[in-house]
Amino acid sequence: MVDREQDRALAKATGIVENALLGKTRAPVVHTFFDEATFTATHVVHDPENRAAAIIDPVLDYDPASGRISYESADKVIAYVKEQGLQIAWLLETHAHADHLSAAPYLKGALGGRIAIGAHIVEVQDTFGAMFNAGDEFQRDGTQFDHLFADGDTFTIGEIDAVVLHVPGHTPADLAYVVGDAVFPGDTIFMPDFGTARADFPGGDARTLYRSIRRLLELPGKARLFLCHDYKAPGRDEFVWETTIAEERDGNIHAASGVNEDDFVTMREARDATLGMPRLILPSIQVNMRAGHFPPPEDNGTRYLKIPVQGV
């Protein structure tokens, strides 16, 4: 039954992409803001006719040394939205990020829109709620978000059809958003010369990641792929975040066509064992599992983020 449901969701996504590629429906406009401090691409996607828009994976600036937040990155997005006369319908998270804090609540306050993420966020909340000893105040049911998407759910941005694909492996809750001919896969896959996301976070799994990538690569080859991160692969001097499904199929150094599942798992697990933790993982997870909100203030009026200490 699960495979049949996944097939139906993929068929929806394929149909949406093909209709846009054939000119039967409008293709969205995508404008990207790249935050070099966290190597994160925030995408603004909109219907060029009626100006309805969504913001995908927005970044809140955070200095871990001082604990100070700022809004320069988010304010650039706000300025663009206002200059273009866009109306924000959605603030879409591809997953609970471990490398940056989400600016979704700040953008919602300035521009409106509904904050959404995958329904499997409850698994992430359960895991990290316990890890950070979040207490009873932290609900582990996803209610911090305005909407939870399941695999195959559809929505619109203006008159452009969109569908959600559940692509776990990096985390249990990763989503790819297919909007017209544009695909936003989050951390599931990177530029062809850089490869794929790690799969060693709690709830991650290299074999599951491989299968999610294979599912994405079944989409039409001309689909535009807008990635969440770039890290400048060796030999490349510029950050790049746009490619196509065909380019990934043909040239992804970890997961191109012809790479089998067992070889991918062996490579991914060996590579992950050499990686350090992201610089902002501890503050990011505590905020992002709350839909971008910080923990409530304590009795002195100050909000705190916890740092679990190991080895003591």
Short mmCIF file of C-alpha atoms in Angstrom, two decimals:
data_model
loop_
_atom_site.label_atom_id
_atom_site.label_comp_id
_atom_site.label_asym_id
_atom_site.label_seq_id
_atom_site.Cartn_x
_atom_site.Cartn_y
_atom_site.Cartn_z
CA MET A 1 0.00 0.00 0.00
CA VAL A 2 2.81 2.42 0.89
CA ASP A 3 4.55 1.83 -2.45
CA ARG A 4 1.27 2.40 -4.29
CA GLU A 5 0.72 5.68 -2.45
CA GLN A 6 4.27 6.75 -3.19
CA ASP A 7 3.75 5.91 -6.86
CA ARG A 8 0.62 8.06 -6.93
CA ALA A 9 2.46 10.98 -5.32
CA LEU A 10 5.31 10.68 -7.83
CA ALA A 11 2.81 10.51 -10.69
CA LYS A 12 1.22 13.76 -9.47
CA ALA A 13 4.62 15.42 -9.32
CA THR A 14 5.56 14.17 -12.78
CA GLY A 15 2.31 15.48 -14.24
CA ILE A 16 2.80 18.91 -12.67
CA VAL A 17 6.34 19.17 -14.03
CA GLU A 18 5.36 17.97 -17.52
CA ASN A 19 2.45 20.40 -17.77
CA ALA A 20 4.76 23.29 -16.93
CA LEU A 21 7.47 22.12 -19.33
CA LEU A 22 4.91 21.79 -22.14
CA GLY A 23 3.50 25.26 -21.48
CA LYS A 24 0.11 23.91 -20.41
CA THR A 25 0.53 25.67 -17.06
CA ARG A 26 2.71 28.54 -15.93
CA ALA A 27 6.26 27.95 -14.75
CA PRO A 28 7.17 29.73 -11.52
CA VAL A 29 9.77 32.47 -11.13
CA VAL A 30 12.47 31.58 -8.59
CA HIS A 31 14.77 34.13 -6.95
CA THR A 32 17.45 32.91 -4.55
CA PHE A 33 19.26 34.49 -1.61
CA PHE A 34 22.46 32.70 -0.61
CA ASP A 35 23.74 33.00 2.95
CA GLU A 36 27.45 32.29 2.81
CA ALA A 37 27.77 32.07 6.60
CA THR A 38 25.61 28.92 6.64
CA PHE A 39 25.96 27.94 2.95
CA THR A 40 22.14 28.07 2.72
CA ALA A 41 20.00 29.03 -0.26
CA THR A 42 16.63 30.64 0.53
CA HIS A 43 14.30 30.52 -2.44
CA VAL A 44 11.39 32.84 -3.20
CA VAL A 45 9.09 31.19 -5.75
CA HIS A 46 6.14 33.03 -7.28
CA ASP A 47 3.42 32.94 -9.89
CA PRO A 48 4.44 35.60 -12.45
CA GLU A 49 0.85 36.51 -13.25
CA ASN A 50 -0.88 37.03 -9.91
CA ARG A 51 2.25 37.48 -7.73
CA ALA A 52 1.33 34.80 -5.17
CA ALA A 53 4.54 33.47 -3.62
CA ALA A 54 6.21 31.13 -1.16
CA ILE A 55 9.50 31.43 0.72
CA ILE A 56 11.47 28.21 1.15
CA ASP A 57 14.03 27.63 3.94
CA PRO A 58 14.55 31.20 5.23
CA VAL A 59 17.63 32.05 7.34
CA LEU A 60 17.78 33.92 10.66
CA ASP A 61 21.21 35.40 11.39
CA TYR A 62 22.69 34.09 14.65
CA ASP A 63 26.03 34.70 16.35
CA PRO A 64 26.77 31.71 18.61
CA ALA A 65 29.51 33.52 20.52
CA SER A 66 27.18 36.26 21.77
CA GLY A 67 23.83 34.50 21.43
CA ARG A 68 22.64 37.50 19.42
CA ILE A 69 20.16 37.22 16.56
CA SER A 70 19.79 39.69 13.71
CA TYR A 71 17.66 40.01 10.61
CA GLU A 72 19.86 41.17 7.75
CA SER A 73 19.28 38.03 5.66
CA ALA A 74 15.54 38.00 6.30
CA ASP A 75 15.23 41.73 5.65
CA LYS A 76 16.74 41.25 2.18
CA VAL A 77 13.98 38.75 1.44
CA ILE A 78 11.34 41.15 2.76
CA ALA A 79 12.68 44.00 0.61
CA TYR A 80 12.58 41.80 -2.51
CA VAL A 81 9.04 40.60 -1.80
CA LYS A 82 7.82 44.16 -1.37
CA GLU A 83 9.68 45.47 -4.44
CA GLN A 84 8.14 42.73 -6.58
CA GLY A 85 4.66 43.22 -5.13
CA LEU A 86 4.45 39.58 -4.04
CA GLN A 87 1.84 38.11 -1.72
CA ILE A 88 3.27 35.41 0.52
CA ALA A 89 1.01 32.39 0.86
CA TRP A 90 3.49 29.90 2.33
CA LEU A 91 6.67 29.75 4.38
CA LEU A 92 7.93 26.28 3.54
CA GLU A 93 10.54 24.33 5.48
CA THR A 94 12.05 21.30 3.79
CA HIS A 95 13.04 19.88 7.22
CA ALA A 96 14.22 20.91 10.68
CA HIS A 97 17.61 22.28 9.71
CA ALA A 98 20.77 21.61 11.71
CA ASP A 99 22.91 24.34 10.12
CA HIS A 100 20.87 27.52 10.45
CA LEU A 101 18.00 28.96 12.45
CA SER A 102 14.73 29.54 10.63
CA ALA A 103 13.46 33.08 10.06
CA ALA A 104 9.94 31.86 9.26
CA PRO A 105 8.17 33.50 12.25
CA TYR A 106 9.87 36.84 11.57
CA LEU A 107 8.90 36.72 7.90
CA LYS A 108 5.36 35.68 8.76
CA GLY A 109 5.07 38.72 11.02
CA ALA A 110 6.23 41.01 8.22
CA LEU A 111 4.65 39.37 5.18
CA GLY A 112 1.99 36.88 6.29
CA GLY A 113 1.78 33.31 5.05
CA ARG A 114 1.51 29.90 6.72
CA ILE A 115 4.52 28.04 8.10
CA ALA A 116 4.58 24.43 6.89
CA ILE A 117 6.78 21.35 7.23
CA GLY A 118 6.42 17.59 6.85
CA ALA A 119 4.13 15.62 9.15
CA HIS A 120 7.08 13.47 10.27
CA ILE A 121 8.40 16.48 12.20
CA VAL A 122 6.74 14.86 15.22
CA GLU A 123 9.45 12.16 15.15
CA VAL A 124 12.14 14.83 15.16
CA GLN A 125 10.39 16.68 17.99
CA ASP A 126 10.15 13.50 20.03
CA THR A 127 13.85 12.70 19.58
CA PHE A 128 15.23 16.16 20.20
CA GLY A 129 12.64 17.13 22.80
CA ALA A 130 14.06 14.32 24.92
CA MET A 131 17.67 15.13 24.03
CA PHE A 132 17.27 18.74 25.15
CA ASN A 133 14.98 17.84 28.08
CA ALA A 134 12.49 20.34 26.71
CA GLY A 135 9.81 19.62 29.32
CA ASP A 136 6.05 19.69 29.18
CA GLU A 137 5.90 23.14 27.60
CA PHE A 138 7.25 21.70 24.36
CA GLN A 139 4.46 19.98 22.45
CA ARG A 140 5.64 17.08 20.33
CA ASP A 141 2.68 17.08 17.94
CA GLY A 142 3.73 19.61 15.31
CA THR A 143 1.25 22.23 16.45
CA GLN A 144 3.94 24.93 16.41
CA PHE A 145 3.57 24.87 12.62
CA ASP A 146 0.54 26.17 10.74
CA HIS A 147 0.39 23.15 8.46
CA LEU A 148 1.89 19.65 8.27
CA PHE A 149 2.27 18.08 4.82
CA ALA A 150 2.07 14.37 4.05
CA ASP A 151 3.52 12.60 1.01
CA GLY A 152 1.43 13.41 -2.06
CA ASP A 153 -0.36 16.43 -0.58
CA THR A 154 -1.11 19.13 -3.12
CA PHE A 155 -1.39 22.90 -2.79
CA THR A 156 -1.10 25.94 -5.05
CA ILE A 157 0.97 29.08 -5.30
CA GLY A 158 -1.36 31.37 -7.14
CA GLU A 159 -2.48 29.26 -10.09
CA ILE A 160 0.62 27.07 -10.11
CA ASP A 161 0.08 23.54 -8.87
CA ALA A 162 2.45 22.07 -6.30
CA VAL A 163 2.87 18.69 -4.65
CA VAL A 164 4.87 17.39 -1.69
CA LEU A 165 7.17 14.37 -1.79
CA HIS A 166 8.39 12.81 1.45
CA VAL A 167 12.13 12.13 0.95
CA PRO A 168 13.54 10.87 4.26
CA GLY A 169 17.08 9.69 4.90
CA HIS A 170 18.88 12.88 5.88
CA THR A 171 16.24 13.21 8.60
CA PRO A 172 12.90 11.39 8.99
CA ALA A 173 10.96 14.50 8.03
CA ASP A 174 12.60 15.77 4.83
CA LEU A 175 10.32 17.00 2.05
CA ALA A 176 10.79 17.98 -1.57
CA TYR A 177 8.39 20.60 -2.92
CA VAL A 178 7.52 20.33 -6.62
CA VAL A 179 6.14 23.66 -7.88
CA GLY A 180 5.42 23.66 -11.59
CA ASP A 181 8.70 22.63 -13.22
CA ALA A 182 10.76 23.64 -10.15
CA VAL A 183 11.83 21.11 -7.52
CA PHE A 184 13.10 22.08 -4.06
CA PRO A 185 14.66 18.95 -2.48
CA GLY A 186 16.09 20.46 0.70
CA ASP A 187 19.20 18.64 1.90
CA THR A 188 18.45 15.37 0.12
CA ILE A 189 20.81 16.02 -2.78
CA PHE A 190 23.44 18.64 -3.65
CA MET A 191 25.07 19.84 -6.87
CA PRO A 192 26.30 16.97 -9.05
CA ASP A 193 29.96 17.74 -8.29
CA PHE A 194 29.35 17.71 -4.52
CA GLY A 195 27.04 14.72 -4.12
CA THR A 196 24.51 14.06 -1.41
CA ALA A 197 23.53 14.93 2.14
CA ARG A 198 24.80 13.16 5.24
CA ALA A 199 22.57 10.53 6.82
CA ASP A 200 24.02 10.14 10.32
CA PHE A 201 21.74 12.47 12.29
CA PRO A 202 19.23 10.84 14.67
CA GLY A 203 16.58 9.16 12.51
CA GLY A 204 18.73 9.42 9.39
CA ASP A 205 19.58 6.39 7.27
CA ALA A 206 21.80 6.06 4.21
CA ARG A 207 19.72 3.31 2.59
CA THR A 208 16.55 5.37 2.99
CA LEU A 209 18.35 8.40 1.57
CA TYR A 210 19.39 6.44 -1.52
CA ARG A 211 15.80 5.39 -2.16
CA SER A 212 14.56 8.97 -1.71
CA ILE A 213 17.14 10.23 -4.20
CA ARG A 214 16.18 7.54 -6.70
CA ARG A 215 12.56 8.63 -6.37
CA LEU A 216 13.44 12.25 -7.08
CA LEU A 217 15.53 11.28 -10.09
CA GLU A 218 12.48 9.66 -11.68
CA LEU A 219 11.04 13.14 -12.29
CA PRO A 220 11.33 14.56 -15.83
CA GLY A 221 14.94 15.35 -16.73
CA LYS A 222 14.27 18.99 -17.64
CA ALA A 223 12.82 19.78 -14.20
CA ARG A 224 14.75 22.61 -12.58
CA LEU A 225 16.30 21.63 -9.25
CA PHE A 226 16.89 24.36 -6.64
CA LEU A 227 19.12 23.12 -3.83
CA CYS A 228 19.19 24.17 -0.18
CA HIS A 229 22.98 24.29 0.18
CA ASP A 230 26.23 24.54 -1.71
CA TYR A 231 29.77 24.17 -0.41
CA LYS A 232 31.93 24.80 -3.52
CA ALA A 233 33.10 21.40 -4.68
CA PRO A 234 36.87 21.05 -5.19
CA GLY A 235 37.92 22.92 -8.31
CA ARG A 236 34.88 25.20 -8.33
CA ASP A 237 35.21 28.84 -7.21
CA GLU A 238 31.56 29.93 -7.17
CA PHE A 239 28.53 28.92 -5.15
CA VAL A 240 25.86 27.27 -7.31
CA TRP A 241 22.42 26.05 -6.29
CA GLU A 242 20.50 25.34 -9.52
CA THR A 243 20.77 22.27 -11.71
CA THR A 244 18.38 19.80 -13.38
CA ILE A 245 17.18 16.30 -12.70
CA ALA A 246 18.98 15.10 -15.86
CA GLU A 247 22.28 16.61 -14.73
CA GLU A 248 21.96 14.85 -11.37
CA ARG A 249 21.12 11.53 -13.03
CA ASP A 250 24.09 11.80 -15.36
CA GLY A 251 26.73 13.28 -13.11
CA ASN A 252 26.07 13.21 -9.36
CA ILE A 253 29.33 11.92 -7.90
CA HIS A 254 27.51 9.91 -5.21
CA ALA A 255 24.20 8.92 -6.76
CA ALA A 256 24.27 9.10 -10.57
CA SER A 257 22.47 6.42 -12.54
CA GLY A 258 24.45 3.21 -12.26
CA VAL A 259 25.43 3.64 -8.60
CA ASN A 260 23.81 0.76 -6.75
CA GLU A 261 22.26 0.93 -3.31
CA ASP A 262 24.86 -1.09 -1.41
CA ASP A 263 27.77 0.89 -2.87
CA PHE A 264 26.02 4.15 -2.00
CA VAL A 265 25.39 3.04 1.59
CA THR A 266 29.02 1.97 2.03
CA MET A 267 30.27 5.30 0.66
CA ARG A 268 27.79 7.42 2.61
CA GLU A 269 28.38 5.73 5.97
CA ALA A 270 32.16 5.88 5.56
CA ARG A 271 32.03 9.55 4.57
CA ASP A 272 29.65 10.47 7.39
CA ALA A 273 32.01 8.91 9.94
CA THR A 274 34.60 11.56 9.01
CA LEU A 275 32.29 14.57 9.31
CA GLY A 276 32.11 16.90 12.28
CA MET A 277 28.82 18.29 13.54
CA PRO A 278 27.46 21.48 11.93
CA ARG A 279 28.59 24.62 13.75
CA LEU A 280 25.04 25.68 14.66
CA ILE A 281 23.42 22.29 15.21
CA LEU A 282 22.62 22.76 18.91
CA PRO A 283 20.88 26.15 18.66
CA SER A 284 19.35 25.34 15.26
CA ILE A 285 17.55 22.18 16.30
CA GLN A 286 16.12 23.73 19.47
CA VAL A 287 14.66 26.62 17.47
CA ASN A 288 13.66 24.81 14.28
CA MET A 289 11.81 22.00 16.05
CA ARG A 290 9.62 24.85 17.38
CA ALA A 291 8.90 26.22 13.88
CA GLY A 292 11.55 28.94 14.27
CA HIS A 293 10.44 30.07 17.72
CA PHE A 294 12.83 30.25 20.65
CA PRO A 295 12.11 28.46 23.94
CA PRO A 296 9.85 30.48 26.25
CA PRO A 297 11.49 33.02 28.59
CA GLU A 298 12.42 31.85 32.05
CA ASP A 299 11.39 33.64 35.23
CA ASN A 300 14.02 36.36 34.68
CA GLY A 301 12.55 37.19 31.27
CA THR A 302 15.48 35.75 29.31
CA ARG A 303 15.29 32.96 26.75
CA TYR A 304 17.97 30.26 26.87
CA LEU A 305 19.28 27.61 24.52
CA LYS A 306 20.77 24.50 26.09
CA ILE A 307 24.11 22.86 25.38
CA PRO A 308 24.16 19.21 26.47
CA VAL A 309 27.57 18.31 27.89
CA GLN A 310 28.97 14.87 27.16
CA GLY A 311 31.81 12.95 28.75
CA VAL A 312 31.50 14.45 32.23
#
